[in-house]
PDB file of C-alpha atoms in Angstrom:
ATOM      1  CA  THR A   1       1.815 257.218   5.540  1.00 93.00           C
ATOM      2  CA  TRP A   2       1.308 253.662   5.844  1.00 96.00           C
ATOM      3  CA  ALA A   3      -1.357 251.849   7.638  1.00 96.00           C
ATOM      4  CA  SER A   4      -3.142 248.615   8.611  1.00 97.00           C
ATOM      5  CA  ASP A   5      -6.577 248.127   8.766  1.00 97.00           C
ATOM      6  CA  ASN A   6      -6.146 245.372  11.326  1.00 97.00           C
ATOM      7  CA  VAL A   7      -3.488 245.844  13.887  1.00 97.00           C
ATOM      8  CA  ALA A   8      -4.001 242.299  15.497  1.00 97.00           C
ATOM      9  CA  VAL A   9      -3.077 240.803  12.178  1.00 96.00           C
ATOM     10  CA  ALA A  10      -0.311 243.323  10.819  1.00 96.00           C
ATOM     11  CA  THR A  11       1.384 246.514  11.963  1.00 96.00           C
ATOM     12  CA  ALA A  12       2.635 249.266   9.671  1.00 95.00           C
ATOM     13  CA  GLN A  13       5.643 251.572  10.031  1.00 92.00           C
ATOM     14  CA  SER A  14       7.131 254.135   8.149  1.00 88.00           C
ATOM     15  CA  GLY A  15       8.784 253.311   4.924  1.00 88.00           C
ATOM     16  CA  GLY A  16       6.514 250.255   4.103  1.00 91.00           C
ATOM     17  CA  VAL A  17       7.772 248.019   6.902  1.00 87.00           C
ATOM     18  CA  ILE A  18       5.131 246.003   8.016  1.00 92.00           C
ATOM     19  CA  THR A  19       5.382 243.529  10.553  1.00 89.00           C
ATOM     20  CA  ALA A  20       2.849 240.406  11.237  1.00 90.00           C
ATOM     21  CA  VAL A  21       1.278 239.993  14.554  1.00 91.00           C
ATOM     22  CA  ALA A  22      -1.009 237.038  13.955  1.00 92.00           C
ATOM     23  CA  SER A  23      -2.526 235.053  11.486  1.00 93.00           C
ATOM     24  CA  GLY A  24      -5.386 236.305   9.524  1.00 96.00           C
ATOM     25  CA  THR A  25      -5.896 239.123   6.968  1.00 96.00           C
ATOM     26  CA  ALA A  26      -5.101 243.001   7.106  1.00 97.00           C
ATOM     27  CA  ASN A  27      -5.163 245.324   4.024  1.00 97.00           C
ATOM     28  CA  ILE A  28      -1.875 247.462   3.820  1.00 97.00           C
ATOM     29  CA  SER A  29      -2.079 250.941   2.747  1.00 96.00           C
ATOM     30  CA  ALA A  30       0.064 253.873   1.757  1.00 96.00           C
ATOM     31  CA  THR A  31      -1.510 257.870   1.663  1.00 95.00           C
ATOM     32  CA  LEU A  32       0.332 260.322   0.093  1.00 94.00           C
ATOM     33  CA  ASN A  33      -1.140 263.839  -0.855  1.00 93.00           C
ATOM     34  CA  GLY A  34      -4.891 262.550  -0.408  1.00 93.00           C
ATOM     35  CA  VAL A  35      -3.980 259.709  -2.452  1.00 95.00           C
ATOM     36  CA  THR A  36      -4.249 256.173  -1.185  1.00 95.00           C
ATOM     37  CA  GLY A  37      -3.242 252.479  -2.510  1.00 96.00           C
ATOM     38  CA  ALA A  38      -3.744 249.123  -0.608  1.00 96.00           C
ATOM     39  CA  ALA A  39      -3.241 245.721  -0.907  1.00 97.00           C
ATOM     40  CA  PRO A  40      -4.295 242.854   1.195  1.00 97.00           C
ATOM     41  CA  LEU A  41      -1.791 241.036   3.299  1.00 97.00           C
ATOM     42  CA  ASN A  42      -2.146 237.349   4.092  1.00 95.00           C
ATOM     43  CA  VAL A  43      -0.527 236.051   7.288  1.00 93.00           C
ATOM     44  CA  SER A  44      -0.185 232.669   8.073  1.00 91.00           C
ATOM     45  CA  SER A  45       0.001 230.391  10.613  1.00 91.00           C
ATOM     46  CA  VAL A  46       3.704 228.860  10.408  1.00 92.00           C
ATOM     47  CA  THR A  47       5.990 229.980  12.873  1.00 92.00           C
ATOM     48  CA  LEU A  48       9.778 231.144  12.821  1.00 95.00           C
ATOM     49  CA  THR A  49      12.100 228.040  13.828  1.00 97.00           C
ATOM     50  CA  SER A  50      15.808 229.165  12.899  1.00 98.00           C
ATOM     51  CA  ILE A  51      17.676 232.321  11.640  1.00 98.00           C
ATOM     52  CA  ALA A  52      20.746 232.138   9.843  1.00 98.00           C
ATOM     53  CA  VAL A  53      22.917 234.930   9.648  1.00 98.00           C
ATOM     54  CA  ASN A  54      24.945 235.877   6.155  1.00 96.00           C
ATOM     55  CA  PRO A  55      27.608 235.923   6.170  1.00 94.00           C
ATOM     56  CA  ALA A  56      28.347 233.629   8.756  1.00 94.00           C
ATOM     57  CA  THR A  57      31.956 234.347   9.230  1.00 92.00           C
ATOM     58  CA  ALA A  58      33.377 237.848   8.029  1.00 89.00           C
ATOM     59  CA  VAL A  59      36.487 239.874   8.336  1.00 86.00           C
ATOM     60  CA  LEU A  60      36.683 243.575   8.038  1.00 87.00           C
ATOM     61  CA  ALA A  61      39.073 246.551   8.001  1.00 85.00           C
ATOM     62  CA  GLN A  62      38.470 249.442  10.558  1.00 86.00           C
ATOM     63  CA  ALA A  63      35.756 251.952   9.207  1.00 84.00           C
ATOM     64  CA  SER A  64      34.539 249.511   6.764  1.00 86.00           C
ATOM     65  CA  THR A  65      31.113 248.610   6.362  1.00 88.00           C
ATOM     66  CA  LEU A  66      29.375 244.592   5.594  1.00 90.00           C
ATOM     67  CA  GLY A  67      26.066 243.985   4.889  1.00 94.00           C
ATOM     68  CA  CYS A  68      24.432 241.338   6.704  1.00 97.00           C
ATOM     69  CA  THR A  69      21.025 239.531   5.968  1.00 97.00           C
ATOM     70  CA  ALA A  70      18.833 237.275   8.353  1.00 98.00           C
ATOM     71  CA  MET A  71      17.145 234.220   6.842  1.00 98.00           C
ATOM     72  CA  GLY A  72      14.370 232.763   8.618  1.00 97.00           C
ATOM     73  CA  THR A  73      13.017 229.290   8.232  1.00 98.00           C
ATOM     74  CA  PHE A  74       9.901 228.142   9.455  1.00 96.00           C
ATOM     75  CA  SER A  75       7.828 225.598  10.844  1.00 96.00           C
ATOM     76  CA  ASP A  76       6.594 224.666   7.531  1.00 95.00           C
ATOM     77  CA  GLY A  77      10.105 224.367   5.972  1.00 96.00           C
ATOM     78  CA  SER A  78       9.795 227.477   3.923  1.00 95.00           C
ATOM     79  CA  THR A  79      12.152 229.996   3.952  1.00 96.00           C
ATOM     80  CA  GLN A  80      12.294 234.201   3.817  1.00 95.00           C
ATOM     81  CA  TYR A  81      14.449 237.333   4.322  1.00 96.00           C
ATOM     82  CA  ILE A  82      14.062 238.604   7.462  1.00 96.00           C
ATOM     83  CA  THR A  83      16.705 241.097   7.655  1.00 96.00           C
ATOM     84  CA  THR A  84      14.341 244.275   8.934  1.00 92.00           C
ATOM     85  CA  ALA A  85      12.111 242.178  11.053  1.00 91.00           C
ATOM     86  CA  VAL A  86      14.881 241.168  13.510  1.00 96.00           C
ATOM     87  CA  VAL A  87      16.693 243.053  15.928  1.00 97.00           C
ATOM     88  CA  TRP A  88      20.555 243.214  15.659  1.00 98.00           C
ATOM     89  CA  THR A  89      23.061 243.323  18.295  1.00 98.00           C
ATOM     90  CA  SER A  90      26.693 243.126  18.782  1.00 98.00           C
ATOM     91  CA  SER A  91      28.565 241.384  21.281  1.00 98.00           C
ATOM     92  CA  ALA A  92      31.189 244.615  21.321  1.00 97.00           C
ATOM     93  CA  LEU A  93      30.062 247.707  20.031  1.00 96.00           C
ATOM     94  CA  ASN A  94      33.857 248.626  20.266  1.00 97.00           C
ATOM     95  CA  VAL A  95      34.706 246.449  17.925  1.00 96.00           C
ATOM     96  CA  ALA A  96      31.871 246.536  15.425  1.00 96.00           C
ATOM     97  CA  SER A  97      28.708 248.661  15.599  1.00 96.00           C
ATOM     98  CA  ILE A  98      25.702 247.466  13.762  1.00 97.00           C
ATOM     99  CA  THR A  99      22.147 249.171  12.426  1.00 96.00           C
ATOM    100  CA  SER A 100      18.540 247.845  12.896  1.00 94.00           C
ATOM    101  CA  PHE A 101      19.053 247.189   9.168  1.00 94.00           C
ATOM    102  CA  GLY A 102      22.092 244.392   9.376  1.00 96.00           C
ATOM    103  CA  GLN A 103      25.100 247.163   8.517  1.00 95.00           C
ATOM    104  CA  VAL A 104      28.100 246.347  10.381  1.00 96.00           C
ATOM    105  CA  THR A 105      30.786 249.060  10.751  1.00 94.00           C
ATOM    106  CA  GLY A 106      34.154 247.624  11.903  1.00 93.00           C
ATOM    107  CA  GLN A 107      35.324 249.980  14.679  1.00 94.00           C
ATOM    108  CA  SER A 108      38.584 248.921  16.134  1.00 94.00           C
ATOM    109  CA  PRO A 109      40.475 245.567  16.391  1.00 93.00           C
ATOM    110  CA  GLY A 110      38.800 242.397  17.747  1.00 94.00           C
ATOM    111  CA  THR A 111      36.347 239.732  17.644  1.00 95.00           C
ATOM    112  CA  ALA A 112      32.382 240.358  17.632  1.00 97.00           C
ATOM    113  CA  THR A 113      29.614 238.259  17.244  1.00 98.00           C
ATOM    114  CA  ILE A 114      26.788 239.739  15.481  1.00 98.00           C
ATOM    115  CA  THR A 115      23.353 238.260  16.262  1.00 98.00           C
ATOM    116  CA  ALA A 116      20.162 238.208  14.606  1.00 98.00           C
ATOM    117  CA  GLN A 117      16.639 238.029  17.258  1.00 98.00           C
ATOM    118  CA  GLN A 118      12.835 237.890  16.641  1.00 96.00           C
ATOM    119  CA  GLY A 119      11.389 236.726  20.037  1.00 93.00           C
ATOM    120  CA  SER A 120      13.012 233.941  21.338  1.00 96.00           C
ATOM    121  CA  VAL A 121      14.564 232.620  17.848  1.00 98.00           C
ATOM    122  CA  SER A 122      18.359 233.851  17.108  1.00 98.00           C
ATOM    123  CA  GLY A 123      21.483 233.138  14.627  1.00 98.00           C
ATOM    124  CA  SER A 124      24.396 234.878  15.066  1.00 97.00           C
ATOM    125  CA  ALA A 125      27.771 235.434  12.675  1.00 97.00           C
ATOM    126  CA  ASN A 126      31.161 235.214  13.993  1.00 95.00           C
ATOM    127  CA  LEU A 127      33.300 239.198  12.514  1.00 94.00           C
ATOM    128  CA  VAL A 128      36.957 239.788  13.041  1.00 91.00           C
ATOM    129  CA  VAL A 129      38.314 243.288  12.560  1.00 92.00           C
ATOM    130  CA  GLU A 130      41.599 243.673  11.073  1.00 86.00           C
ATOM    131  CA  SER A 131      44.246 245.197  12.968  1.00 85.00           C
ATOM    132  CA  SER A 132      46.483 245.557   9.962  1.00 82.00           C
ATOM    133  CA  PRO A 133      46.453 248.833   8.426  1.00 83.00           C
ATOM    134  CA  LEU A 134      45.164 249.101   5.020  1.00 85.00           C
ATOM    135  CA  THR A 135      48.363 249.611   2.640  1.00 90.00           C
ATOM    136  CA  SER A 136      46.517 250.096  -1.212  1.00 92.00           C
ATOM    137  CA  LEU A 137      43.546 250.218  -2.768  1.00 93.00           C
ATOM    138  CA  GLN A 138      43.097 248.403  -6.446  1.00 94.00           C
ATOM    139  CA  ILE A 139      40.278 249.982  -8.567  1.00 96.00           C
ATOM    140  CA  THR A 140      38.805 248.183 -11.194  1.00 95.00           C
ATOM    141  CA  PRO A 141      38.138 248.077 -13.759  1.00 94.00           C
ATOM    142  CA  ALA A 142      41.474 249.898 -14.533  1.00 93.00           C
ATOM    143  CA  SER A 143      39.911 251.762 -16.965  1.00 93.00           C
ATOM    144  CA  ALA A 144      36.212 251.986 -18.770  1.00 93.00           C
ATOM    145  CA  THR A 145      34.585 253.762 -21.331  1.00 93.00           C
ATOM    146  CA  VAL A 146      30.838 254.184 -21.497  1.00 92.00           C
ATOM    147  CA  ALA A 147      28.218 255.377 -23.652  1.00 91.00           C
ATOM    148  CA  GLN A 148      26.529 258.232 -22.586  1.00 89.00           C
ATOM    149  CA  GLN A 149      23.277 257.786 -20.310  1.00 88.00           C
ATOM    150  CA  THR A 150      24.573 254.348 -19.267  1.00 90.00           C
ATOM    151  CA  GLY A 151      26.507 252.963 -16.234  1.00 91.00           C
ATOM    152  CA  THR A 152      29.221 250.950 -15.097  1.00 92.00           C
ATOM    153  CA  GLN A 153      30.446 249.346 -12.025  1.00 94.00           C
ATOM    154  CA  PHE A 154      33.810 249.805 -10.398  1.00 95.00           C
ATOM    155  CA  SER A 155      34.611 247.930  -7.190  1.00 95.00           C
ATOM    156  CA  ALA A 156      37.569 248.522  -4.839  1.00 93.00           C
ATOM    157  CA  LEU A 157      39.891 245.848  -3.452  1.00 92.00           C
ATOM    158  CA  GLY A 158      41.810 246.500  -0.190  1.00 89.00           C
ATOM    159  CA  THR A 159      45.414 245.210   0.824  1.00 90.00           C
ATOM    160  CA  PHE A 160      46.476 245.053   4.240  1.00 86.00           C
ATOM    161  CA  ALA A 161      49.743 245.007   5.456  1.00 87.00           C
ATOM    162  CA  ASP A 162      49.543 241.753   6.680  1.00 86.00           C
ATOM    163  CA  GLY A 163      48.868 240.633   3.133  1.00 89.00           C
ATOM    164  CA  SER A 164      45.222 239.933   3.412  1.00 85.00           C
ATOM    165  CA  THR A 165      42.412 241.392   0.979  1.00 86.00           C
ATOM    166  CA  GLN A 166      38.884 242.695   1.237  1.00 84.00           C
ATOM    167  CA  ASN A 167      36.201 243.937  -1.161  1.00 86.00           C
ATOM    168  CA  LEU A 168      35.830 247.577   0.006  1.00 86.00           C
ATOM    169  CA  THR A 169      33.640 248.992  -2.877  1.00 87.00           C
ATOM    170  CA  ASN A 170      30.648 249.599  -0.306  1.00 81.00           C
ATOM    171  CA  SER A 171      33.067 251.135   2.131  1.00 79.00           C
ATOM    172  CA  VAL A 172      35.554 253.544   0.056  1.00 82.00           C
ATOM    173  CA  SER A 173      34.065 257.276  -0.492  1.00 83.00           C
ATOM    174  CA  TRP A 174      33.904 257.678  -4.144  1.00 89.00           C
ATOM    175  CA  THR A 175      34.760 260.898  -5.770  1.00 87.00           C
TER     176      THR A 175
END
């Protein structure tokens, strides 16, 4: 269980997601089976001035996924990833759906604007879902040898009927 001892400064949600409410200090704690750990959180008085969504433009295959991030710029010029602290929306859910943590899934061919918003500040990205069907997948490396108790990274590159390609590593089912 996550908790804040000063909800006027910060609130705590499951998974350790903390939301700053106002400047000040709060102690954030986590408890499991009667054992508690805690850490102080200082919330500064800077304010969010802009949000940049990354990638700013993207092309997706139908049923493929893409992780978006939100980078906030604050009144003192500092920047910070705020991906889990924004509200994500899609202008066309029939084209591209999006989760509360920025994971986009291509639904059908078309275009959509993906927006990250916190309060009155927002940023957006343009997304196109391919109408061209997937024709092949290239797995790299083509073969690999690894020692026991180690691992290696494979990737999947999709080629579409129109000749375009897309990294589908996080969209394919690995078996």
